[in-house]
Each structure stands twice: as C-alpha cells, then as structure tokens.
mmCIF file of C-alpha atoms in Angstrom:
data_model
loop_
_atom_site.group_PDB
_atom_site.id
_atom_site.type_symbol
_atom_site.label_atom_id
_atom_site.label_comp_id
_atom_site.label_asym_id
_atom_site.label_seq_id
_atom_site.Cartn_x
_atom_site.Cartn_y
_atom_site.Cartn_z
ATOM 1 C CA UNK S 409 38.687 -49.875 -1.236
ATOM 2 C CA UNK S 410 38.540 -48.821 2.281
ATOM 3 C CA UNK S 411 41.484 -46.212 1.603
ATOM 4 C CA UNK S 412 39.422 -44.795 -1.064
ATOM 5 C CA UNK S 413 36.517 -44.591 1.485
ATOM 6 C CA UNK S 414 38.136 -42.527 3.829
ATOM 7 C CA UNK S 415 39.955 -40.148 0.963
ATOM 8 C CA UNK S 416 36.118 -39.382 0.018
ATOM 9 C CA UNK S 417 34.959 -39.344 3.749
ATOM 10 C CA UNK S 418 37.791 -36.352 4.529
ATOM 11 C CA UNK S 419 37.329 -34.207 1.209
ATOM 12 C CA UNK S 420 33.469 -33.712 1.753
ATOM 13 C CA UNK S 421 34.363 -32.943 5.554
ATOM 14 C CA UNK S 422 36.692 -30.329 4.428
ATOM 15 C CA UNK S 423 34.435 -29.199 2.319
ATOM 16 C CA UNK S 424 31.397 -29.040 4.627
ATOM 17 C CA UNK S 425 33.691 -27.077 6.754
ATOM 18 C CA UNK S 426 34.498 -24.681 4.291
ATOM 19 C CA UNK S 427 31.083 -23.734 3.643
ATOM 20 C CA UNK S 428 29.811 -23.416 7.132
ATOM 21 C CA UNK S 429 33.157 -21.014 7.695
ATOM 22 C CA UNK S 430 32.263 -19.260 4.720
ATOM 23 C CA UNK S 431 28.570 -18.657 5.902
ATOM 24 C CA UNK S 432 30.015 -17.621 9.312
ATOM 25 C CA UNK S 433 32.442 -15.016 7.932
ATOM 26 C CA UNK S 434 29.437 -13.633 5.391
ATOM 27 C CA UNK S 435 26.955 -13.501 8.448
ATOM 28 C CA UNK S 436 29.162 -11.595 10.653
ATOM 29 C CA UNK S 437 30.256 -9.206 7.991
ATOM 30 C CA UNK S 438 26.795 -8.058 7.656
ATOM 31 C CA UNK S 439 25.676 -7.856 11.093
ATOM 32 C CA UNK S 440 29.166 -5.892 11.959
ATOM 33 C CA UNK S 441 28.145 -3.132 8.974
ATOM 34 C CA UNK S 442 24.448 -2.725 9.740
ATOM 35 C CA UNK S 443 22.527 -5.027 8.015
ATOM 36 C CA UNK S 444 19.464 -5.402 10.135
ATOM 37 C CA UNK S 445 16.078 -5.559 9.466
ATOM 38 C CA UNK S 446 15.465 -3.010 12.731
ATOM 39 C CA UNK S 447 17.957 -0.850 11.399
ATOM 40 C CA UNK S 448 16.159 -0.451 8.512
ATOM 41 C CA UNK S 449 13.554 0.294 10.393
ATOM 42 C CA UNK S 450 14.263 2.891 12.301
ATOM 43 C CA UNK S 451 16.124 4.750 9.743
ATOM 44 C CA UNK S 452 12.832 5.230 7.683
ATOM 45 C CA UNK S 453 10.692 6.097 10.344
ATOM 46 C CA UNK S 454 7.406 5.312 10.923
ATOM 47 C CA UNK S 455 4.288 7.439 9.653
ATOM 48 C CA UNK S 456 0.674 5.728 10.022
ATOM 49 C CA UNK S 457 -1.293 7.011 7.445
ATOM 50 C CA UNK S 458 -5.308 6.695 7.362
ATOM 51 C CA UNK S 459 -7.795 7.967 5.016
ATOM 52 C CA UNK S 460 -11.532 9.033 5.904
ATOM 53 C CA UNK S 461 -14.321 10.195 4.365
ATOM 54 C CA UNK S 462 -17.819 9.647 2.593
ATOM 55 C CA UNK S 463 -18.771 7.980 -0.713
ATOM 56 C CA UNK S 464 -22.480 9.023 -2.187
ATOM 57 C CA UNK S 465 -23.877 7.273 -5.668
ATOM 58 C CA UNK S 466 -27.451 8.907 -7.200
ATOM 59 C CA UNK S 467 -28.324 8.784 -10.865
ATOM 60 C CA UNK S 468 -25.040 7.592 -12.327
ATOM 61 C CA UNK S 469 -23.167 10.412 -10.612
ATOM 62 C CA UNK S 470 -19.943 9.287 -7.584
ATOM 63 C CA UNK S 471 -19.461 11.633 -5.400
ATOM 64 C CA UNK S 472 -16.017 10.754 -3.114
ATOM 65 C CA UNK S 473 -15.150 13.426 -0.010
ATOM 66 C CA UNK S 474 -11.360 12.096 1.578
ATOM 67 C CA UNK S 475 -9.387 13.430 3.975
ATOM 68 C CA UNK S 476 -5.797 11.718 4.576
ATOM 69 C CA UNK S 477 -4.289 11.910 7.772
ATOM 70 C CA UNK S 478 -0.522 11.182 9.312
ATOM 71 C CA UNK S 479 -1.014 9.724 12.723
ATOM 72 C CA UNK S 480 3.291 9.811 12.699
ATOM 73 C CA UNK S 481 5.741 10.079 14.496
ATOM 74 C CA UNK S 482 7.068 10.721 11.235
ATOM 75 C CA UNK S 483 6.547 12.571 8.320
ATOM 76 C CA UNK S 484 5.912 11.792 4.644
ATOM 77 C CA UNK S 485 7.194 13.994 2.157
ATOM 78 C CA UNK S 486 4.743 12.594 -0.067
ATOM 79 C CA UNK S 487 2.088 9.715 -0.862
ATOM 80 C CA UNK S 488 -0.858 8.626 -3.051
ATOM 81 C CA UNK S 489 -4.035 7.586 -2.800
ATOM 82 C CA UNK S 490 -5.764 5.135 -4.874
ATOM 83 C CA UNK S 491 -9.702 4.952 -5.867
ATOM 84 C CA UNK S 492 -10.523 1.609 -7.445
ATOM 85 C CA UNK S 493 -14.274 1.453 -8.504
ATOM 86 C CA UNK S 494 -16.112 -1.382 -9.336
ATOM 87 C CA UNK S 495 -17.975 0.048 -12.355
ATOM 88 C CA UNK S 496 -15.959 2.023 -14.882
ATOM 89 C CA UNK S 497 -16.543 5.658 -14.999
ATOM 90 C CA UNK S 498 -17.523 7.511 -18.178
ATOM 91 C CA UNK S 499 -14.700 9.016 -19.928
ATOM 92 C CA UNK S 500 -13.949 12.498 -20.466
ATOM 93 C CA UNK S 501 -14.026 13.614 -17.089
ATOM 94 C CA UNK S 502 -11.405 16.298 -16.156
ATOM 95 C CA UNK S 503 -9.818 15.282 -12.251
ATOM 96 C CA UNK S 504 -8.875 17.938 -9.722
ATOM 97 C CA UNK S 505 -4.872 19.452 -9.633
ATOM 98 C CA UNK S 506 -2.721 16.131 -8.259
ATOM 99 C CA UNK S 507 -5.611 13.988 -9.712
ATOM 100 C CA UNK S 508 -5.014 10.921 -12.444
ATOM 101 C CA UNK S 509 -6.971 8.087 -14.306
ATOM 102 C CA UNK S 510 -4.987 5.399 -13.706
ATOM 103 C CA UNK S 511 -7.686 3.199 -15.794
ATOM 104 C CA UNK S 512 -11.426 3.563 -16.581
ATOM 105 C CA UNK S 513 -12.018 2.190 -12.583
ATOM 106 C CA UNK S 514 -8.710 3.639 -11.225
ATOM 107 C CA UNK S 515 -8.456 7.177 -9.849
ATOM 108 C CA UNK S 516 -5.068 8.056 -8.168
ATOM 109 C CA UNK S 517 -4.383 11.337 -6.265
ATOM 110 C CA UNK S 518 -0.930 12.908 -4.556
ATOM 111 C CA UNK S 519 -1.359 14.112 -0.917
ATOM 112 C CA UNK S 520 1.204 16.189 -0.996
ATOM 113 C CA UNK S 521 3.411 16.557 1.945
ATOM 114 C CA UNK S 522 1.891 15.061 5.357
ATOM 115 C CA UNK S 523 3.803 16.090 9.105
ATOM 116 C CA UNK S 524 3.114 13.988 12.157
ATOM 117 C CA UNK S 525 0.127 14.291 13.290
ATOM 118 C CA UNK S 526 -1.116 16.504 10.595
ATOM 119 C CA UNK S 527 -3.672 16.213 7.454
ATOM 120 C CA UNK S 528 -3.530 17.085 4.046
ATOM 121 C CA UNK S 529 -6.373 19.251 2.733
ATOM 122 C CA UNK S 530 -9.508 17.573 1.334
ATOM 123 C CA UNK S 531 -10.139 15.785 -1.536
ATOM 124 C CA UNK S 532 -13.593 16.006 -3.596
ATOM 125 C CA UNK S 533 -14.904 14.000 -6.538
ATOM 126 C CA UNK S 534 -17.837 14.301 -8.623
ATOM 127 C CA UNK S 535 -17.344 11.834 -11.258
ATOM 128 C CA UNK S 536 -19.948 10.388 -13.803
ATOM 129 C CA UNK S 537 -20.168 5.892 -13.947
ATOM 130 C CA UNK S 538 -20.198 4.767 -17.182
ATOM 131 C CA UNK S 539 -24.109 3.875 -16.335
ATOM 132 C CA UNK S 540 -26.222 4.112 -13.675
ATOM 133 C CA UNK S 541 -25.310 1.225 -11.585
ATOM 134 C CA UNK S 542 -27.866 0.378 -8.567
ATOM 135 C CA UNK S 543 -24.553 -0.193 -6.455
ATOM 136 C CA UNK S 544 -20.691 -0.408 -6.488
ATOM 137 C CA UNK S 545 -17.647 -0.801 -4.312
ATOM 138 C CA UNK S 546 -14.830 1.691 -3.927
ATOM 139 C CA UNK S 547 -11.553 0.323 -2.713
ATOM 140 C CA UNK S 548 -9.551 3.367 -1.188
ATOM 141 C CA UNK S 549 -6.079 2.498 -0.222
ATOM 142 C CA UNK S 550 -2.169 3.784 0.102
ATOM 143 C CA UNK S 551 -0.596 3.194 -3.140
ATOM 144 C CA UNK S 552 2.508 4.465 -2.680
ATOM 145 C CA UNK S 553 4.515 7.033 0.453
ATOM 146 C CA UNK S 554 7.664 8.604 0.457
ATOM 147 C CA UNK S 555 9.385 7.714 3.516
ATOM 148 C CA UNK S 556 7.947 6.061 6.504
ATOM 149 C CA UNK S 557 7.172 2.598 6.803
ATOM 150 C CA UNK S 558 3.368 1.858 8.189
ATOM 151 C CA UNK S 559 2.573 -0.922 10.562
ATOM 152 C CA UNK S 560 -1.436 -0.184 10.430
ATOM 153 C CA UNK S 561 -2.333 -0.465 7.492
ATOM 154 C CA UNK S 562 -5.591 -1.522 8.285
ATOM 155 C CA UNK S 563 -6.359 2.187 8.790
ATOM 156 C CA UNK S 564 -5.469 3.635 5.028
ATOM 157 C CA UNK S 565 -7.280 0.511 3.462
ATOM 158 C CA UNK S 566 -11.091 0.513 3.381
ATOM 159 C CA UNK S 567 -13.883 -0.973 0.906
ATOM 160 C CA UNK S 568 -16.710 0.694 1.212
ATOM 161 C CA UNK S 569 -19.913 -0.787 -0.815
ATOM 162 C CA UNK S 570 -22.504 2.202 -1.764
ATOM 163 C CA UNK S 571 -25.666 1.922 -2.918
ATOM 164 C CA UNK S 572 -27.692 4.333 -5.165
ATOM 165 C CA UNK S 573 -29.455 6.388 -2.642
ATOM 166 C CA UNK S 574 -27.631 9.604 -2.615
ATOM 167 C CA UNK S 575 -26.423 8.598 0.886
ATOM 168 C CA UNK S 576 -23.174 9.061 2.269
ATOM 169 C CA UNK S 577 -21.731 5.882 3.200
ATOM 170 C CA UNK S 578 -18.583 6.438 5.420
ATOM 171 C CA UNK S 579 -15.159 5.200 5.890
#
C-alpha cells in the first residue's frame, strides 16, 4: 500500500513538472517573437480622435453640425461616426455623400482620411423625427477607425440631450 502511494506521489510530480516546463517553453517562445501587448501598440500608432459640434431640434426638424478632428500623432486612413437618436426619424430622408441609416435612430457617416493634427471637413444634417418630440438625446461616438488605437476616448464620445427650442446645444 505504501509502494503504491509513492508510485502515485512521483507520476503526478512528473507530471506537474511537465506542465510548468511546457508553460515555460510556450511563454518564452512568445515573448522571444514579439508577442507583446506594447508591441502591438506601438505598431498601430496612436490617433486621438474627437468630434465637436452643435445639435438644434424645432418643429420636428434635427439639425446636427460635426466636425471630427485627429489630435494624432498618427493618422487614420479612415473612420466613422455614429449618430444614435433617441426618437426615430421619419423615413425617406436622403443622407449626404459618405452618409447611411444604419436603423430608423442610427445615422453613420465616413470621415474620410484624417492626418495628425488635422480635421476632416464638416458634416451637416437636417433630418425630419418621426414626430415632433419636445426633447431627445443624440449619442455621437467613434464607431469604427482604420489604424490607430485611441486612449481618450472620452473626447469622440458625447451625449448631448436637446430640447425643442431651435437652440444649439453643443458638444
């Protein structure tokens, strides 16, 4: 019995063993070919992106003004911006070049291409709600970027509640 304890005892050491060598050898493999999160990192870049502008509601009618801007270093060969509204818009409505519906709430535009401390052009909305709601929320936010990893985000994500007094409410 006490034979058979020890027999046990040494096989799950060996194998213990084995695993934390196998672990090792996987570990160092990775680290020696790159595999780092700062490498990663790096490699993309970074581009801070932020959008700004004005959101006016009157008589049923949303009327969005948006600049995007690249704070950098790096640049972004592309990215989108997305306009989620808390009331659904009427239908029908044609968007401007770049411009999509994503959903009856949901606009999404393309930037285009945005250097280093540069802006894209502006971006102008005049889109009819579904009613005429007293007051509704637009979230604006990055939906997607080529290239560039952003560590504000703070600054490309605003909700911005507007009331209907033909004001311009900024972000």
């Amino acid at each position: 019995m006490i034979y058979g304890y020890f027999w046990v005892m040494r096989v799950m050491s060996k194998g213990v063993l084995g695993a934390a060598l196998a672990a090792f050898v996987v570990l160092a493999a990775g680290t020696a070919a790159g595999a780092t999160g700062d490498v990663v990192g790096e490699a993309a870049g970074e581009a801070d992106l932020a959008h700004h502008g004005h959101v006016s509601l009157w008589d049923g009618r949303v009327g969005v003004w948006l600049v995007t801007e690249n704070h950098g270093p790096s640049d972004v060969a592309d990215a989108t911006v997305r306009l989620a509204f808390s009331a659904p818009m009427a239908g029908g409505q044609e968007l401007p070049p770049g411009c999509l519906w994503s959903s009856a709430r949901v606009v999404s535009c393309r930037t285009g291409a945005l250097s280093g401390g540069g802006a894209a052009g502006e971006l102008a909305l005049d889109l009819r709600a579904a009613g005429r709601p007293q007051e509704l929320t637009v979230d604006v936010s990055t939906a997607w970027r080529a290239g560039g990893v952003d560590r504000n985000s703070f600054n490309d994500r605003h909700r911005v509640l507007v009331l209907a007094t033909g004001d311009p409410y900024v972000f």
